Tab-separated table of C-alpha atoms in Angstrom:
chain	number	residue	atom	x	y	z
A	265	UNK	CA	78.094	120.957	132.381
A	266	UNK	CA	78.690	124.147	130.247
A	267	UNK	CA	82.005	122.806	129.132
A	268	UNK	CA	80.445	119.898	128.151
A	269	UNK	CA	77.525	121.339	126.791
A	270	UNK	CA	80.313	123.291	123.922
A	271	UNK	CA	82.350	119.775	123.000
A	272	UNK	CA	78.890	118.858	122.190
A	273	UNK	CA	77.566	121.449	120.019
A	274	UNK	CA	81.481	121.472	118.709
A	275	UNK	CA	81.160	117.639	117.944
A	276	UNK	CA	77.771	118.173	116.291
A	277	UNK	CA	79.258	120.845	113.968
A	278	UNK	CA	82.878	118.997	113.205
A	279	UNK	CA	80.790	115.715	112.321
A	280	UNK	CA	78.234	117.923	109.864
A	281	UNK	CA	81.252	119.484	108.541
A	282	UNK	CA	82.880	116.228	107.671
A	283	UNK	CA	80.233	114.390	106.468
A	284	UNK	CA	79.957	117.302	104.192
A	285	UNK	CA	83.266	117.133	103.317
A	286	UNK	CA	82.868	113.719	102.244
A	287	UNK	CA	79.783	114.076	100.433
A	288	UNK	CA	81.426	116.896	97.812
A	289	UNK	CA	84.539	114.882	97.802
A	290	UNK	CA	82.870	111.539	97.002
A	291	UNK	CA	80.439	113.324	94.033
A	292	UNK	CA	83.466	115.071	92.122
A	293	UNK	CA	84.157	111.739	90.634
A	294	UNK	CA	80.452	111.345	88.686
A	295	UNK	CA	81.504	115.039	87.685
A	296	UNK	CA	85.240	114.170	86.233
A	297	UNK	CA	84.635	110.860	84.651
A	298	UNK	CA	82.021	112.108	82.004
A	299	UNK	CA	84.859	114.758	81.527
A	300	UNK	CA	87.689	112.042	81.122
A	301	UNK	CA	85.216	109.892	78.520
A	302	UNK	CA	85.292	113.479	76.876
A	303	UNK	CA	88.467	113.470	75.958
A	304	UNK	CA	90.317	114.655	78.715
A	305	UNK	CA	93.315	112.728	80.667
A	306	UNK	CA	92.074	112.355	84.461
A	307	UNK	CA	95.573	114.346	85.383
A	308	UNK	CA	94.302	117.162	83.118
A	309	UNK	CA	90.693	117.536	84.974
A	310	UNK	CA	92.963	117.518	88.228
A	311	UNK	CA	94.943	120.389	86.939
A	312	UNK	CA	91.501	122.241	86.045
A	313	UNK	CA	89.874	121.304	89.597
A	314	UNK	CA	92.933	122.653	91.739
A	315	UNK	CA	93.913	125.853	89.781
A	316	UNK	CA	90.235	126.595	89.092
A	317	UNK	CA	89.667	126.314	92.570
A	318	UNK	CA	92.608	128.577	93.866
A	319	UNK	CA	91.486	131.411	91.128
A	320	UNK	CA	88.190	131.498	93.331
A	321	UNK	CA	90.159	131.736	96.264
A	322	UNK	CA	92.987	134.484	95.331
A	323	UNK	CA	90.741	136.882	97.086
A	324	UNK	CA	91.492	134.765	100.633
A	325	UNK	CA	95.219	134.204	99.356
A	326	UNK	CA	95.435	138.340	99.575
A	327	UNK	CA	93.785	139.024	102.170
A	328	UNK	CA	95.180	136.048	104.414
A	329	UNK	CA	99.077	136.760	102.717
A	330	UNK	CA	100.549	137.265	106.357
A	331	UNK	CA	100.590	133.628	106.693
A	332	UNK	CA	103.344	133.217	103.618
A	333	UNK	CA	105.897	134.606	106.592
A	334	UNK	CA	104.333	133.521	109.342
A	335	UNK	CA	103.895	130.076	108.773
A	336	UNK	CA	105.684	128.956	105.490
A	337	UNK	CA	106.313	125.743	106.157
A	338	UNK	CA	102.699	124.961	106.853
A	339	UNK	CA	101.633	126.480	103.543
A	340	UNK	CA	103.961	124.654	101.624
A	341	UNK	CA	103.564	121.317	103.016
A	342	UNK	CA	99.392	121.507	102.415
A	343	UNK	CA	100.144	122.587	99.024
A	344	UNK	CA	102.801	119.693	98.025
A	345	UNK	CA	100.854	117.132	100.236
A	346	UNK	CA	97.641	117.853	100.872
A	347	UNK	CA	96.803	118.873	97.238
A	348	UNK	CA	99.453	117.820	94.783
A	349	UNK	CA	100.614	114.803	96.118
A	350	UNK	CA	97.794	113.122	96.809
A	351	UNK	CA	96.682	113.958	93.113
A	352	UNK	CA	100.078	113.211	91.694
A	353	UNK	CA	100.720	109.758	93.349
A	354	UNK	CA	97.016	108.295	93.117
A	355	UNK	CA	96.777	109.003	89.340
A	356	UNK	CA	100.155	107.658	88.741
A	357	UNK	CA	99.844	104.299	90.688
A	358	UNK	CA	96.543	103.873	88.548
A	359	UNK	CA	98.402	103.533	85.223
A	360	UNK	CA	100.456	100.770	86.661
A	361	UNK	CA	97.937	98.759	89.447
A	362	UNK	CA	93.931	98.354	89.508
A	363	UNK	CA	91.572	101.096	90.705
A	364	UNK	CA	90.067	99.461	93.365
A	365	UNK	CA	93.898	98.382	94.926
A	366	UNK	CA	95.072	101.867	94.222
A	367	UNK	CA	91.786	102.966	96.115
A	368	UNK	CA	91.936	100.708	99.138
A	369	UNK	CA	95.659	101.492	99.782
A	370	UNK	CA	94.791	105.330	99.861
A	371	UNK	CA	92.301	104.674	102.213
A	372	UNK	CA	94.889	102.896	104.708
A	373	UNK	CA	95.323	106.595	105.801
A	374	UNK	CA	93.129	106.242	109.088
A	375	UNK	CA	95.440	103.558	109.916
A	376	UNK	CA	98.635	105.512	109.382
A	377	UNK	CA	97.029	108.649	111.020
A	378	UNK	CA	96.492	106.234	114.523
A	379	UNK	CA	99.803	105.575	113.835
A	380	UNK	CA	101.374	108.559	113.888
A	381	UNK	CA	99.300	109.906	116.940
A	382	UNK	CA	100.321	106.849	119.239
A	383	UNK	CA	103.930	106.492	118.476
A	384	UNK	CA	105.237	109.932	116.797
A	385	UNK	CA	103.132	111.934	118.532
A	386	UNK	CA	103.007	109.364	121.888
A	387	UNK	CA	99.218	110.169	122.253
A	388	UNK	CA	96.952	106.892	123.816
A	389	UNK	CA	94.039	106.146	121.051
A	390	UNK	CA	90.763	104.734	122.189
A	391	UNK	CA	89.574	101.594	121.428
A	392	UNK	CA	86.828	103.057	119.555
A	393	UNK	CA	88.995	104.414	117.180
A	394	UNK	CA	91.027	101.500	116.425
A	395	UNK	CA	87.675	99.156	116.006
A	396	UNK	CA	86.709	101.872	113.569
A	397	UNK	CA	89.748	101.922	111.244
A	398	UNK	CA	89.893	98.170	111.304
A	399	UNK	CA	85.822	97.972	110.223
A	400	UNK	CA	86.262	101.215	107.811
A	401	UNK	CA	89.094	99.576	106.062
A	402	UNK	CA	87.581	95.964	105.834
A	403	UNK	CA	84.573	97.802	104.566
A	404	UNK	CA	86.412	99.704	101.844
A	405	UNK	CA	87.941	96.223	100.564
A	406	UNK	CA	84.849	95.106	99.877
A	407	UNK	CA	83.413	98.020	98.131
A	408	UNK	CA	85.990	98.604	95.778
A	409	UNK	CA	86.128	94.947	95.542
A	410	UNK	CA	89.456	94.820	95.788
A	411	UNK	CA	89.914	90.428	94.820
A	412	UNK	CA	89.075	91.834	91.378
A	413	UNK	CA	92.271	92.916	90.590
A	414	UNK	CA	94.833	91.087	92.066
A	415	UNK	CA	98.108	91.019	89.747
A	416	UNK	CA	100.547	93.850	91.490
A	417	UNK	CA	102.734	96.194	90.173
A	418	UNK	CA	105.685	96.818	92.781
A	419	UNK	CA	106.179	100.382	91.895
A	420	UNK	CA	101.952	100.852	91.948
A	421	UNK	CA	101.962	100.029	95.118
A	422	UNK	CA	104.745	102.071	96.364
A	423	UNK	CA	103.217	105.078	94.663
A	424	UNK	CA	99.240	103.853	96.033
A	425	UNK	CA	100.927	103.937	99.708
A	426	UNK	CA	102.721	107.374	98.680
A	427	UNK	CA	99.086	108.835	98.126
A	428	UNK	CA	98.415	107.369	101.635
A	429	UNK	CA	100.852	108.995	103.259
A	430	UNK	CA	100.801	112.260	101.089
A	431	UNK	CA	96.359	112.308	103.116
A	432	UNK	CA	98.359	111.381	106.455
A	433	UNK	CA	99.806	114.964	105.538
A	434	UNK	CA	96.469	116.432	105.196
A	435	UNK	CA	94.587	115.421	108.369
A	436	UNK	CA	97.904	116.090	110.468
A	437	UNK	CA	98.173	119.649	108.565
A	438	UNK	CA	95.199	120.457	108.807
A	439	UNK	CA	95.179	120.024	112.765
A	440	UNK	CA	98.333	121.396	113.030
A	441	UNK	CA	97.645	124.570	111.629
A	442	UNK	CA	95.356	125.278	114.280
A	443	UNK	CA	98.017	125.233	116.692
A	444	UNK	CA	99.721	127.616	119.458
A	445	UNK	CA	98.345	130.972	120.039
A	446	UNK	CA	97.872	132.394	116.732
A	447	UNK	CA	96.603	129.520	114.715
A	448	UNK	CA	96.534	129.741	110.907
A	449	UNK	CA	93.457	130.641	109.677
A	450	UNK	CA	91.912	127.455	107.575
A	451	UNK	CA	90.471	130.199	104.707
A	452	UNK	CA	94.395	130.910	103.930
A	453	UNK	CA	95.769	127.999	104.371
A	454	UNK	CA	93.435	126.516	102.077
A	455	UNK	CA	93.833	129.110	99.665
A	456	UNK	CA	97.916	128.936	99.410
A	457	UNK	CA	98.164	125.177	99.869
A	458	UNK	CA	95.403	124.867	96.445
A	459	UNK	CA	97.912	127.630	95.215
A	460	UNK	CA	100.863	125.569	95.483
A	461	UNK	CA	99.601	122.654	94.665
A	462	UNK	CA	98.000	123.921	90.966
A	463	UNK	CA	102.098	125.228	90.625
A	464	UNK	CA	103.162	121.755	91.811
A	465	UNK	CA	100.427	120.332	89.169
A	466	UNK	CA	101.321	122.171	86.068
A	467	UNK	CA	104.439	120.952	86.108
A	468	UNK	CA	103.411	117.462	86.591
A	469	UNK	CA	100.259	117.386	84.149
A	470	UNK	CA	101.787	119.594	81.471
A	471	UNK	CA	97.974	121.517	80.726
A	472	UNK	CA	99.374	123.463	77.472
A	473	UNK	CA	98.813	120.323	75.877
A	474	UNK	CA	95.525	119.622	76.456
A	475	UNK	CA	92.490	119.625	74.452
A	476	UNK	CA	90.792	122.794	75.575
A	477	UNK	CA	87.992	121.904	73.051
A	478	UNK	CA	86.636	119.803	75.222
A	479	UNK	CA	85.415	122.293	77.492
A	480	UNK	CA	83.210	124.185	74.787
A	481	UNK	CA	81.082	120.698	74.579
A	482	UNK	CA	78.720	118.426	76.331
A	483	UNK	CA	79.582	114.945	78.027
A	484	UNK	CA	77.320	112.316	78.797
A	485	UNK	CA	75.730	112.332	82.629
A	486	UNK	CA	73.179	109.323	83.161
A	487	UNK	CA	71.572	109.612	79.555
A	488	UNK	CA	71.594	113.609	79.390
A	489	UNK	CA	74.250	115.430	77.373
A	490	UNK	CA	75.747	118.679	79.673
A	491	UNK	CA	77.707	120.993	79.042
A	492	UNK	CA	81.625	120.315	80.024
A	493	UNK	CA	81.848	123.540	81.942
A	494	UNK	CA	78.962	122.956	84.180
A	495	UNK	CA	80.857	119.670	85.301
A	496	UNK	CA	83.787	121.685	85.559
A	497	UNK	CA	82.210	124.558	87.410
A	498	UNK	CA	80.726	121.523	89.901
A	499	UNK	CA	83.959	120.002	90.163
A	500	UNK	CA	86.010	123.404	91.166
A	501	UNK	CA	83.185	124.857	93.170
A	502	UNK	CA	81.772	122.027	95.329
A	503	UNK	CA	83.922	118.916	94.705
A	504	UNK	CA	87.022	121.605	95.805
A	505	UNK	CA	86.540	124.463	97.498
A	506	UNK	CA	83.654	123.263	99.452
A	507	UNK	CA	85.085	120.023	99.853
A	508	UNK	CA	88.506	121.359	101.520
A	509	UNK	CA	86.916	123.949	103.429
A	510	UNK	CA	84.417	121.600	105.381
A	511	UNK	CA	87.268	119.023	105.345
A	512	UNK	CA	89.411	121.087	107.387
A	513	UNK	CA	87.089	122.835	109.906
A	514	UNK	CA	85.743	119.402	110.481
A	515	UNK	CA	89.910	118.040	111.572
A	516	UNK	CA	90.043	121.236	113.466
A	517	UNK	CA	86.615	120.429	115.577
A	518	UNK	CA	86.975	116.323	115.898
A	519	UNK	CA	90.504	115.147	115.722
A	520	UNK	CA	92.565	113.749	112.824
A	521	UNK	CA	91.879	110.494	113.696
A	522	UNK	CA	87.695	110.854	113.722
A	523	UNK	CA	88.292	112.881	110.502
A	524	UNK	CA	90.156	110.374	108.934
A	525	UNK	CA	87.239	107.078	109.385
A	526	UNK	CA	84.252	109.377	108.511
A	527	UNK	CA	86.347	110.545	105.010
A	528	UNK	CA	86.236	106.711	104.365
A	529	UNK	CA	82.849	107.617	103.415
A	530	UNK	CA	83.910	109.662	100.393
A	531	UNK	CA	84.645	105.867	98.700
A	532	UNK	CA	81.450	104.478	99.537
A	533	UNK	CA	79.666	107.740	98.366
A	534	UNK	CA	81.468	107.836	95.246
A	535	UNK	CA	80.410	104.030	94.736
A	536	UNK	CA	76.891	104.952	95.289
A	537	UNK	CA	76.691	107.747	93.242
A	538	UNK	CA	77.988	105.903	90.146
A	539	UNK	CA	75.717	103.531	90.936
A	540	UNK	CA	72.830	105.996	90.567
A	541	UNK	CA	74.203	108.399	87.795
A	542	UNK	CA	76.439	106.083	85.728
A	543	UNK	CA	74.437	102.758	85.860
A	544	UNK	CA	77.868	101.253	87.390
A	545	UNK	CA	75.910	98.544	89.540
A	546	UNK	CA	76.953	97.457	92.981
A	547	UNK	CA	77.117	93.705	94.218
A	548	UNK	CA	76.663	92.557	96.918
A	549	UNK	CA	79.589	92.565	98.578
A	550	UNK	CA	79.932	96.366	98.014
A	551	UNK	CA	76.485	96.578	99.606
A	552	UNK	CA	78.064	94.680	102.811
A	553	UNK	CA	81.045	97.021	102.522
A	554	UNK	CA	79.283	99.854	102.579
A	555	UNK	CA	77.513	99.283	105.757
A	556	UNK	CA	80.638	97.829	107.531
A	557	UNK	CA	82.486	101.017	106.706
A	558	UNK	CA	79.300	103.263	108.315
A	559	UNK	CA	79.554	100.957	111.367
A	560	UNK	CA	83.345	102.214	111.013
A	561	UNK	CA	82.622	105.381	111.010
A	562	UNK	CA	80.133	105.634	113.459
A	563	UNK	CA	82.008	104.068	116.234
A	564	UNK	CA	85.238	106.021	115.637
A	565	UNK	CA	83.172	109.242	116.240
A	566	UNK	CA	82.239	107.974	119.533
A	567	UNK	CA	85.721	108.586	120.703
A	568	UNK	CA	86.099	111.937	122.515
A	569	UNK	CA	87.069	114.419	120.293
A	570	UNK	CA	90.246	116.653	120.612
A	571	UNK	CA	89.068	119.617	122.192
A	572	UNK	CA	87.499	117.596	125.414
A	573	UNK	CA	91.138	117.201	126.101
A	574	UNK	CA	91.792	119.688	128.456
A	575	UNK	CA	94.027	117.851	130.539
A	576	UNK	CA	96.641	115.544	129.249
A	577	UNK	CA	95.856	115.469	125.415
A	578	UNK	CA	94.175	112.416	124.001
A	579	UNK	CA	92.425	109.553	126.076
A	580	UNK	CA	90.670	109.562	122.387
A	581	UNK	CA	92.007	109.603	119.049
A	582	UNK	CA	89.412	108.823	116.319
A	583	UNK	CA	89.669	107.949	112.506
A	584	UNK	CA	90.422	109.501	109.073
A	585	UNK	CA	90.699	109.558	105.702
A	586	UNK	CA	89.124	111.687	102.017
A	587	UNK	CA	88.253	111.047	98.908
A	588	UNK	CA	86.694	110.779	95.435
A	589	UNK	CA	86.420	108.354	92.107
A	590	UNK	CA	89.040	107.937	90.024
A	591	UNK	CA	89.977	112.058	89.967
A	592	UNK	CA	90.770	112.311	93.218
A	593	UNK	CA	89.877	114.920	96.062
């Protein structure tokens, strides 16, 4: 009863944590797009969110700097996949296929994840879980409207499902790192993988070119002119560090899988807030959406989450996925 008692409270805590999670990831995209009708590229704000965000957490980078020999690979791979790739591959299918398609392929992540726990990892999944990837992404094809935008770019699509896989490599990371008997502590992998990924970044987004004029101005946020760096300071501080922090305590307490469904929410979130704060209206099929992905959501979390598995791992294996409007997060 005591034992069941703790998956309990440690269920309670992981689903907080990601709903968290997917509130600050879903709200840095009413931050960034003011910033990108500013006059910034969306690959520059990117840049600014990630290395803004790992200059807060140098302090954790120092004091957690063990973990660059003891677990390297780890590091590296949440850096390049986790928090570059993911950035890199999203923006660049964008140029070349519709928002909503570029979206909706992301968010095929839950699906992957279930993937790679049943055959790579040979793990059973619950039914709950697969009912809840199937309703989250249904759900997220309807609120990014995805029959919008219908003429396909091969290469868009390659690079859409290369952002898909690249938040595969988050959930799985971020559960893996809490592996064996002297897990990674989330603080420092967080801290080097944002690290590596603003390195990974500046090469990519080239930020000595950008207009750093911007910043010193206002942008337009439903009908009130703010300043640039309170966006930006939104962006880094909540939309980032807060966002990855939850994001990853949340895998660590549920599962991949659970993680993965509830992140779907991060899409609908965004869509609502832009509704609210940027007059972009939703129909009602992105109503509909939006409900079917909860109902997603909420039955995936019904599955039994990791850490009940004391015995053979897995008679559960929830959902997954993360993140934001057209900036990603």
């Amino acid at each position: 009863m005591q034992v069941s008692g703790g998956h309990s409270r440690q269920r309670k805590v992981g689903l907080g944590l990601a709903l968290v999670s997917a509130l600050t990831f879903g709200g840095s995209g009413v931050a960034a797009k003011p910033l990108i009708e500013a006059g910034l590229a969306p690959l520059e704000v990117t840049w600014l969110r990630v290395t803004g965000a790992a200059l807060i957490l140098l302090p954790l980078a120092w004091r957690h700097r063990r973990l660059l020999t003891r677990r390297p690979a780890l590091l590296v791979g949440f850096g390049l996949l986790a928090v570059a790739g993911v950035q890199a591959c999203y923006f660049a299918a964008l140029s070349r296929i519709p928002v909503g398609v570029a979206l909706l392929v992301e968010y095929l992540a839950p699906a992957l994840v279930l993937g790679w726990v049943r055959f790579v990892q040979r793990r059973p999944v619950s039914r709950a879980a697969a009912i809840g990837v199937v309703l989250a992404v249904g759900g997220l094809a309807c609120v990014v409207e995805v029959w919008s935008g219908l003429s396909f770019n091969a290469l868009g699509l390659l690079l859409a499902f290369g952002a898909a896989f690249c938040q595969v490599g988050y959930f799985v990371l971020s559960d893996h790192g809490s592996d064996g008997q002297d897990p990674a502590d989330p603080l420092g992998v967080i801290a080097y993988g944002l690290l590596i990924g603003a390195v990974a970044l500046t090469v990519v987004g080239r930020p000595w070119g950008m207009d750093w004029t911007v910043l010193t101005g206002g942008a337009d946020l439903a009908g009130a002119r703010v300043p640039a760096l309170v966006l930006l300071a939104w962006i880094v501080l909540v939309a980032t560090v807060i966002a990855y922090l939850t994001g990853v305590l949340s895998v660590r307490r549920l599962s991949p899988q659970v993680a993965g469904v509830l992140a779907c929410l991060e899409a609908v979130i965004a869509t609502v807030l832009a509704w609210v704060l940027l007059d972009e209206h939703l129909g009602l099929a992105q109503v509909v959406g939006g409900v079917v992905v909860l109902a997603g959501a909420l039955i995936a979390q019904t599955s039994t989450p990791k850490a009940a598995a004391a015995e053979p791992v897995a008679a559960s294996a929830p959902v997954e996925g993360e993140r934001e409007y057209t900036t990603g997060g």
